[in-house]
Every structure is written in structure tokens, then in C-alpha cells.
Amino acid sequence: MAQPAFLSALRSRLRSPQPQAPALPHLQPPRRGFHVELGAREKALLEEDTALKRFKSYKNSVKQVSKVGNILTGVVLFACAYEIVSLANS
């Protein structure tokens, strides 16, 4: 008796259309095109804030430290390659 009920439930599930899952937001195309003029809020957010101006002073030092780190990484890689080649030749 349980088997026909199971089969009928299975058949009804297979026959009925499955509800569409909502699409993920990052996969949907943007609602607003790029040609649309910015609103007042967006313009206000893009304006330069004088209260935050003092925190931008570290930007150049971060770039400088990053460059030094990149140079040191290159030097270490070059030294490792040199050691490998010198060991392979001897």
C-alpha cells in the first residue's frame, strides 16, 4: 500500500514545475546603466571630505613600503635562482 502512494507523490513532483530559485545578486545585470546621471546622494559621497583629509597622508608611504617589499622579493628570488644554478653547475 505504501508503494503506490510513494510512486504517485514522486510522479506529481516530477510533473509539477519546480519553483525558480532567485538568481544571485552578483550574477544579475546591473539595474541602472552606466549612462544614467548620478543622484544627489552619490555625488555627495564622491565629494572630497575635509574631515578625512588628514588620514590620506600615509598613502605615499604605503606605496614606498610596497615598492621596497617588491624589490626585496625580487632580490630574494634572484638569490635563490643563483644558488640553484651554482649548485647545479658544481
PDB file of N, CA and C in Angstrom, residues 5-79:
ATOM      1  N   ALA A   5       1.423   4.981  -3.080  1.00  0.00           N
ATOM      2  CA  ALA A   5       1.360   6.367  -2.604  1.00  0.00           C
ATOM      3  C   ALA A   5       2.703   7.057  -2.835  1.00  0.00           C
ATOM      4  N   PHE A   6       3.771   6.331  -2.593  1.00  0.00           N
ATOM      5  CA  PHE A   6       5.099   6.887  -2.816  1.00  0.00           C
ATOM      6  C   PHE A   6       5.304   7.204  -4.297  1.00  0.00           C
ATOM      7  N   LEU A   7       4.892   6.273  -5.144  1.00  0.00           N
ATOM      8  CA  LEU A   7       5.074   6.486  -6.578  1.00  0.00           C
ATOM      9  C   LEU A   7       4.212   7.637  -7.093  1.00  0.00           C
ATOM     10  N   SER A   8       2.983   7.762  -6.582  1.00  0.00           N
ATOM     11  CA  SER A   8       2.138   8.861  -7.044  1.00  0.00           C
ATOM     12  C   SER A   8       2.701  10.206  -6.589  1.00  0.00           C
ATOM     13  N   ALA A   9       3.250  10.262  -5.390  1.00  0.00           N
ATOM     14  CA  ALA A   9       3.858  11.506  -4.918  1.00  0.00           C
ATOM     15  C   ALA A   9       5.090  11.853  -5.760  1.00  0.00           C
ATOM     16  N   LEU A  10       5.842  10.828  -6.108  1.00  0.00           N
ATOM     17  CA  LEU A  10       7.030  11.044  -6.928  1.00  0.00           C
ATOM     18  C   LEU A  10       6.631  11.526  -8.314  1.00  0.00           C
ATOM     19  N   ARG A  11       5.593  10.914  -8.887  1.00  0.00           N
ATOM     20  CA  ARG A  11       5.141  11.335 -10.215  1.00  0.00           C
ATOM     21  C   ARG A  11       4.617  12.767 -10.190  1.00  0.00           C
ATOM     22  N   SER A  12       3.884  13.136  -9.145  1.00  0.00           N
ATOM     23  CA  SER A  12       3.357  14.502  -9.086  1.00  0.00           C
ATOM     24  C   SER A  12       4.479  15.523  -8.940  1.00  0.00           C
ATOM     25  N   ARG A  13       5.535  15.156  -8.223  1.00  0.00           N
ATOM     26  CA  ARG A  13       6.683  16.064  -8.097  1.00  0.00           C
ATOM     27  C   ARG A  13       7.399  16.226  -9.427  1.00  0.00           C
ATOM     28  N   LEU A  14       7.497  15.139 -10.165  1.00  0.00           N
ATOM     29  CA  LEU A  14       8.179  15.220 -11.444  1.00  0.00           C
ATOM     30  C   LEU A  14       7.350  15.991 -12.470  1.00  0.00           C
ATOM     31  N   ARG A  15       6.043  15.910 -12.377  1.00  0.00           N
ATOM     32  CA  ARG A  15       5.179  16.597 -13.329  1.00  0.00           C
ATOM     33  C   ARG A  15       5.076  18.087 -13.042  1.00  0.00           C
ATOM     34  N   SER A  16       5.070  18.473 -11.771  1.00  0.00           N
ATOM     35  CA  SER A  16       4.880  19.888 -11.438  1.00  0.00           C
ATOM     36  C   SER A  16       6.170  20.655 -11.703  1.00  0.00           C
ATOM     37  N   PRO A  17       6.036  21.871 -12.221  1.00  0.00           N
ATOM     38  CA  PRO A  17       7.248  22.665 -12.480  1.00  0.00           C
ATOM     39  C   PRO A  17       7.906  23.080 -11.164  1.00  0.00           C
ATOM     40  N   GLN A  18       9.207  23.030 -11.166  1.00  0.00           N
ATOM     41  CA  GLN A  18       9.960  23.409  -9.975  1.00  0.00           C
ATOM     42  C   GLN A  18       9.967  24.928  -9.854  1.00  0.00           C
ATOM     43  N   PRO A  19       9.795  25.455  -8.651  1.00  0.00           N
ATOM     44  CA  PRO A  19       9.872  26.917  -8.498  1.00  0.00           C
ATOM     45  C   PRO A  19      11.300  27.384  -8.773  1.00  0.00           C
ATOM     46  N   GLN A  20      11.404  28.477  -9.476  1.00  0.00           N
ATOM     47  CA  GLN A  20      12.713  29.018  -9.815  1.00  0.00           C
ATOM     48  C   GLN A  20      13.350  29.627  -8.574  1.00  0.00           C
ATOM     49  N   ALA A  21      14.582  29.244  -8.334  1.00  0.00           N
ATOM     50  CA  ALA A  21      15.319  29.834  -7.221  1.00  0.00           C
ATOM     51  C   ALA A  21      15.693  31.265  -7.612  1.00  0.00           C
ATOM     52  N   PRO A  22      15.674  32.196  -6.676  1.00  0.00           N
ATOM     53  CA  PRO A  22      16.041  33.571  -7.022  1.00  0.00           C
ATOM     54  C   PRO A  22      17.496  33.624  -7.470  1.00  0.00           C
ATOM     55  N   ALA A  23      17.741  34.368  -8.503  1.00  0.00           N
ATOM     56  CA  ALA A  23      19.100  34.493  -9.024  1.00  0.00           C
ATOM     57  C   ALA A  23      19.972  35.226  -8.013  1.00  0.00           C
ATOM     58  N   LEU A  24      21.227  34.855  -7.991  1.00  0.00           N
ATOM     59  CA  LEU A  24      22.163  35.506  -7.079  1.00  0.00           C
ATOM     60  C   LEU A  24      22.387  36.947  -7.524  1.00  0.00           C
ATOM     61  N   PRO A  25      22.475  37.887  -6.572  1.00  0.00           N
ATOM     62  CA  PRO A  25      22.569  39.307  -6.942  1.00  0.00           C
ATOM     63  C   PRO A  25      23.812  39.639  -7.765  1.00  0.00           C
ATOM     64  N   HIS A  26      24.931  38.943  -7.503  1.00  0.00           N
ATOM     65  CA  HIS A  26      26.143  39.281  -8.241  1.00  0.00           C
ATOM     66  C   HIS A  26      26.119  38.733  -9.660  1.00  0.00           C
ATOM     67  N   LEU A  27      25.149  37.850  -9.983  1.00  0.00           N
ATOM     68  CA  LEU A  27      25.044  37.321 -11.332  1.00  0.00           C
ATOM     69  C   LEU A  27      24.028  38.078 -12.172  1.00  0.00           C
ATOM     70  N   GLN A  28      23.237  38.934 -11.559  1.00  0.00           N
ATOM     71  CA  GLN A  28      22.239  39.692 -12.286  1.00  0.00           C
ATOM     72  C   GLN A  28      22.882  40.912 -12.931  1.00  0.00           C
ATOM     73  N   PRO A  29      22.382  41.322 -14.083  1.00  0.00           N
ATOM     74  CA  PRO A  29      22.918  42.549 -14.684  1.00  0.00           C
ATOM     75  C   PRO A  29      22.545  43.752 -13.832  1.00  0.00           C
ATOM     76  N   PRO A  30      23.328  44.797 -13.879  1.00  0.00           N
ATOM     77  CA  PRO A  30      23.018  45.970 -13.061  1.00  0.00           C
ATOM     78  C   PRO A  30      21.673  46.560 -13.473  1.00  0.00           C
ATOM     79  N   ARG A  31      20.957  47.057 -12.471  1.00  0.00           N
ATOM     80  CA  ARG A  31      19.648  47.645 -12.742  1.00  0.00           C
ATOM     81  C   ARG A  31      19.771  48.988 -13.442  1.00  0.00           C
ATOM     82  N   ARG A  32      20.802  49.701 -13.098  1.00  0.00           N
ATOM     83  CA  ARG A  32      20.973  51.036 -13.648  1.00  0.00           C
ATOM     84  C   ARG A  32      22.145  51.006 -14.618  1.00  0.00           C
ATOM     85  N   GLY A  33      21.942  51.521 -15.809  1.00  0.00           N
ATOM     86  CA  GLY A  33      23.003  51.550 -16.802  1.00  0.00           C
ATOM     87  C   GLY A  33      24.074  52.554 -16.442  1.00  0.00           C
ATOM     88  N   PHE A  34      25.184  52.497 -17.144  1.00  0.00           N
ATOM     89  CA  PHE A  34      26.286  53.393 -16.856  1.00  0.00           C
ATOM     90  C   PHE A  34      26.030  54.809 -17.355  1.00  0.00           C
ATOM     91  N   HIS A  35      25.074  54.973 -18.243  1.00  0.00           N
ATOM     92  CA  HIS A  35      24.817  56.277 -18.824  1.00  0.00           C
ATOM     93  C   HIS A  35      23.903  57.146 -17.960  1.00  0.00           C
ATOM     94  N   VAL A  36      23.364  56.599 -16.896  1.00  0.00           N
ATOM     95  CA  VAL A  36      22.434  57.334 -16.047  1.00  0.00           C
ATOM     96  C   VAL A  36      23.218  58.307 -15.173  1.00  0.00           C
ATOM     97  N   GLU A  37      22.706  59.510 -15.067  1.00  0.00           N
ATOM     98  CA  GLU A  37      23.347  60.551 -14.250  1.00  0.00           C
ATOM     99  C   GLU A  37      23.299  60.162 -12.773  1.00  0.00           C
ATOM    100  N   LEU A  38      24.368  60.489 -12.036  1.00  0.00           N
ATOM    101  CA  LEU A  38      24.414  60.183 -10.617  1.00  0.00           C
ATOM    102  C   LEU A  38      23.396  61.013  -9.854  1.00  0.00           C
ATOM    103  N   GLY A  39      22.879  60.417  -8.789  1.00  0.00           N
ATOM    104  CA  GLY A  39      21.927  61.126  -7.953  1.00  0.00           C
ATOM    105  C   GLY A  39      22.638  62.038  -6.971  1.00  0.00           C
ATOM    106  N   ALA A  40      21.868  62.753  -6.182  1.00  0.00           N
ATOM    107  CA  ALA A  40      22.433  63.703  -5.216  1.00  0.00           C
ATOM    108  C   ALA A  40      23.246  62.986  -4.151  1.00  0.00           C
ATOM    109  N   ARG A  41      22.769  61.823  -3.717  1.00  0.00           N
ATOM    110  CA  ARG A  41      23.483  61.080  -2.671  1.00  0.00           C
ATOM    111  C   ARG A  41      24.825  60.575  -3.181  1.00  0.00           C
ATOM    112  N   GLU A  42      24.846  60.052  -4.409  1.00  0.00           N
ATOM    113  CA  GLU A  42      26.111  59.565  -4.973  1.00  0.00           C
ATOM    114  C   GLU A  42      27.105  60.699  -5.157  1.00  0.00           C
ATOM    115  N   LYS A  43      26.610  61.837  -5.610  1.00  0.00           N
ATOM    116  CA  LYS A  43      27.503  62.984  -5.782  1.00  0.00           C
ATOM    117  C   LYS A  43      28.064  63.443  -4.446  1.00  0.00           C
ATOM    118  N   ALA A  44      27.232  63.428  -3.414  1.00  0.00           N
ATOM    119  CA  ALA A  44      27.702  63.834  -2.084  1.00  0.00           C
ATOM    120  C   ALA A  44      28.738  62.853  -1.558  1.00  0.00           C
ATOM    121  N   LEU A  45      28.558  61.566  -1.852  1.00  0.00           N
ATOM    122  CA  LEU A  45      29.523  60.581  -1.375  1.00  0.00           C
ATOM    123  C   LEU A  45      30.849  60.670  -2.120  1.00  0.00           C
ATOM    124  N   LEU A  46      30.822  61.129  -3.369  1.00  0.00           N
ATOM    125  CA  LEU A  46      32.047  61.222  -4.151  1.00  0.00           C
ATOM    126  C   LEU A  46      32.824  62.503  -3.904  1.00  0.00           C
ATOM    127  N   GLU A  47      32.204  63.482  -3.249  1.00  0.00           N
ATOM    128  CA  GLU A  47      32.907  64.727  -2.954  1.00  0.00           C
ATOM    129  C   GLU A  47      34.018  64.482  -1.930  1.00  0.00           C
ATOM    130  N   GLU A  48      35.041  65.316  -1.994  1.00  0.00           N
ATOM    131  CA  GLU A  48      36.155  65.188  -1.062  1.00  0.00           C
ATOM    132  C   GLU A  48      35.729  65.681   0.311  1.00  0.00           C
ATOM    133  N   ASP A  49      36.011  64.873   1.324  1.00  0.00           N
ATOM    134  CA  ASP A  49      35.615  65.214   2.690  1.00  0.00           C
ATOM    135  C   ASP A  49      36.821  65.810   3.409  1.00  0.00           C
ATOM    136  N   THR A  50      36.663  67.023   3.915  1.00  0.00           N
ATOM    137  CA  THR A  50      37.783  67.688   4.583  1.00  0.00           C
ATOM    138  C   THR A  50      38.120  67.031   5.912  1.00  0.00           C
ATOM    139  N   ALA A  51      37.158  66.375   6.550  1.00  0.00           N
ATOM    140  CA  ALA A  51      37.427  65.711   7.830  1.00  0.00           C
ATOM    141  C   ALA A  51      38.340  64.505   7.644  1.00  0.00           C
ATOM    142  N   LEU A  52      38.297  63.893   6.455  1.00  0.00           N
ATOM    143  CA  LEU A  52      39.126  62.711   6.206  1.00  0.00           C
ATOM    144  C   LEU A  52      40.454  63.047   5.547  1.00  0.00           C
ATOM    145  N   LYS A  53      40.686  64.307   5.253  1.00  0.00           N
ATOM    146  CA  LYS A  53      41.888  64.696   4.523  1.00  0.00           C
ATOM    147  C   LYS A  53      43.170  64.362   5.291  1.00  0.00           C
ATOM    148  N   ARG A  54      43.148  64.460   6.598  1.00  0.00           N
ATOM    149  CA  ARG A  54      44.367  64.203   7.379  1.00  0.00           C
ATOM    150  C   ARG A  54      44.748  62.729   7.366  1.00  0.00           C
ATOM    151  N   PHE A  55      43.834  61.833   7.053  1.00  0.00           N
ATOM    152  CA  PHE A  55      44.141  60.410   7.038  1.00  0.00           C
ATOM    153  C   PHE A  55      44.749  59.956   5.719  1.00  0.00           C
ATOM    154  N   LYS A  56      44.787  60.824   4.726  1.00  0.00           N
ATOM    155  CA  LYS A  56      45.333  60.461   3.426  1.00  0.00           C
ATOM    156  C   LYS A  56      46.836  60.689   3.351  1.00  0.00           C
ATOM    157  N   SER A  57      47.454  61.147   4.410  1.00  0.00           N
ATOM    158  CA  SER A  57      48.872  61.457   4.376  1.00  0.00           C
ATOM    159  C   SER A  57      49.742  60.204   4.313  1.00  0.00           C
ATOM    160  N   TYR A  58      49.204  59.049   4.688  1.00  0.00           N
ATOM    161  CA  TYR A  58      50.005  57.831   4.701  1.00  0.00           C
ATOM    162  C   TYR A  58      50.057  57.158   3.335  1.00  0.00           C
ATOM    163  N   LYS A  59      49.336  57.663   2.350  1.00  0.00           N
ATOM    164  CA  LYS A  59      49.221  56.990   1.064  1.00  0.00           C
ATOM    165  C   LYS A  59      50.574  56.842   0.373  1.00  0.00           C
ATOM    166  N   ASN A  60      51.372  57.885   0.366  1.00  0.00           N
ATOM    167  CA  ASN A  60      52.676  57.818  -0.302  1.00  0.00           C
ATOM    168  C   ASN A  60      53.635  56.889   0.429  1.00  0.00           C
ATOM    169  N   SER A  61      53.576  56.876   1.752  1.00  0.00           N
ATOM    170  CA  SER A  61      54.482  55.991   2.489  1.00  0.00           C
ATOM    171  C   SER A  61      54.100  54.528   2.269  1.00  0.00           C
ATOM    172  N   VAL A  62      52.818  54.237   2.110  1.00  0.00           N
ATOM    173  CA  VAL A  62      52.399  52.862   1.834  1.00  0.00           C
ATOM    174  C   VAL A  62      52.907  52.431   0.471  1.00  0.00           C
ATOM    175  N   LYS A  63      52.837  53.313  -0.508  1.00  0.00           N
ATOM    176  CA  LYS A  63      53.353  52.985  -1.841  1.00  0.00           C
ATOM    177  C   LYS A  63      54.857  52.737  -1.789  1.00  0.00           C
ATOM    178  N   GLN A  64      55.546  53.535  -1.014  1.00  0.00           N
ATOM    179  CA  GLN A  64      57.003  53.392  -0.914  1.00  0.00           C
ATOM    180  C   GLN A  64      57.368  52.067  -0.246  1.00  0.00           C
ATOM    181  N   VAL A  65      56.684  51.718   0.820  1.00  0.00           N
ATOM    182  CA  VAL A  65      56.948  50.453   1.503  1.00  0.00           C
ATOM    183  C   VAL A  65      56.626  49.284   0.585  1.00  0.00           C
ATOM    184  N   SER A  66      55.569  49.409  -0.191  1.00  0.00           N
ATOM    185  CA  SER A  66      55.195  48.354  -1.130  1.00  0.00           C
ATOM    186  C   SER A  66      56.284  48.165  -2.185  1.00  0.00           C
ATOM    187  N   LYS A  67      56.824  49.264  -2.693  1.00  0.00           N
ATOM    188  CA  LYS A  67      57.898  49.165  -3.687  1.00  0.00           C
ATOM    189  C   LYS A  67      59.137  48.515  -3.099  1.00  0.00           C
ATOM    190  N   VAL A  68      59.480  48.890  -1.878  1.00  0.00           N
ATOM    191  CA  VAL A  68      60.644  48.288  -1.218  1.00  0.00           C
ATOM    192  C   VAL A  68      60.424  46.790  -1.025  1.00  0.00           C
ATOM    193  N   GLY A  69      59.220  46.415  -0.618  1.00  0.00           N
ATOM    194  CA  GLY A  69      58.906  44.998  -0.458  1.00  0.00           C
ATOM    195  C   GLY A  69      59.000  44.238  -1.768  1.00  0.00           C
ATOM    196  N   ASN A  70      58.535  44.843  -2.856  1.00  0.00           N
ATOM    197  CA  ASN A  70      58.624  44.196  -4.160  1.00  0.00           C
ATOM    198  C   ASN A  70      60.077  44.025  -4.593  1.00  0.00           C
ATOM    199  N   ILE A  71      60.901  45.026  -4.330  1.00  0.00           N
ATOM    200  CA  ILE A  71      62.319  44.941  -4.683  1.00  0.00           C
ATOM    201  C   ILE A  71      63.002  43.857  -3.869  1.00  0.00           C
ATOM    202  N   LEU A  72      62.720  43.800  -2.565  1.00  0.00           N
ATOM    203  CA  LEU A  72      63.326  42.765  -1.727  1.00  0.00           C
ATOM    204  C   LEU A  72      62.890  41.366  -2.161  1.00  0.00           C
ATOM    205  N   THR A  73      61.640  41.218  -2.552  1.00  0.00           N
ATOM    206  CA  THR A  73      61.162  39.935  -3.042  1.00  0.00           C
ATOM    207  C   THR A  73      61.924  39.533  -4.298  1.00  0.00           C
ATOM    208  N   GLY A  74      62.132  40.483  -5.197  1.00  0.00           N
ATOM    209  CA  GLY A  74      62.895  40.205  -6.413  1.00  0.00           C
ATOM    210  C   GLY A  74      64.319  39.809  -6.115  1.00  0.00           C
ATOM    211  N   VAL A  75      64.949  40.502  -5.142  1.00  0.00           N
ATOM    212  CA  VAL A  75      66.334  40.182  -4.763  1.00  0.00           C
ATOM    213  C   VAL A  75      66.417  38.769  -4.191  1.00  0.00           C
ATOM    214  N   VAL A  76      65.465  38.407  -3.342  1.00  0.00           N
ATOM    215  CA  VAL A  76      65.466  37.064  -2.743  1.00  0.00           C
ATOM    216  C   VAL A  76      65.266  36.007  -3.821  1.00  0.00           C
ATOM    217  N   LEU A  77      64.346  36.240  -4.747  1.00  0.00           N
ATOM    218  CA  LEU A  77      64.129  35.275  -5.829  1.00  0.00           C
ATOM    219  C   LEU A  77      65.362  35.130  -6.710  1.00  0.00           C
ATOM    220  N   PHE A  78      66.013  36.256  -6.998  1.00  0.00           N
ATOM    221  CA  PHE A  78      67.235  36.207  -7.795  1.00  0.00           C
ATOM    222  C   PHE A  78      68.332  35.430  -7.060  1.00  0.00           C
ATOM    223  N   ALA A  79      68.474  35.667  -5.743  1.00  0.00           N
ATOM    224  CA  ALA A  79      69.494  34.961  -4.964  1.00  0.00           C
ATOM    225  C   ALA A  79      69.209  33.468  -4.925  1.00  0.00           C
TER     226      ALA A  79
END
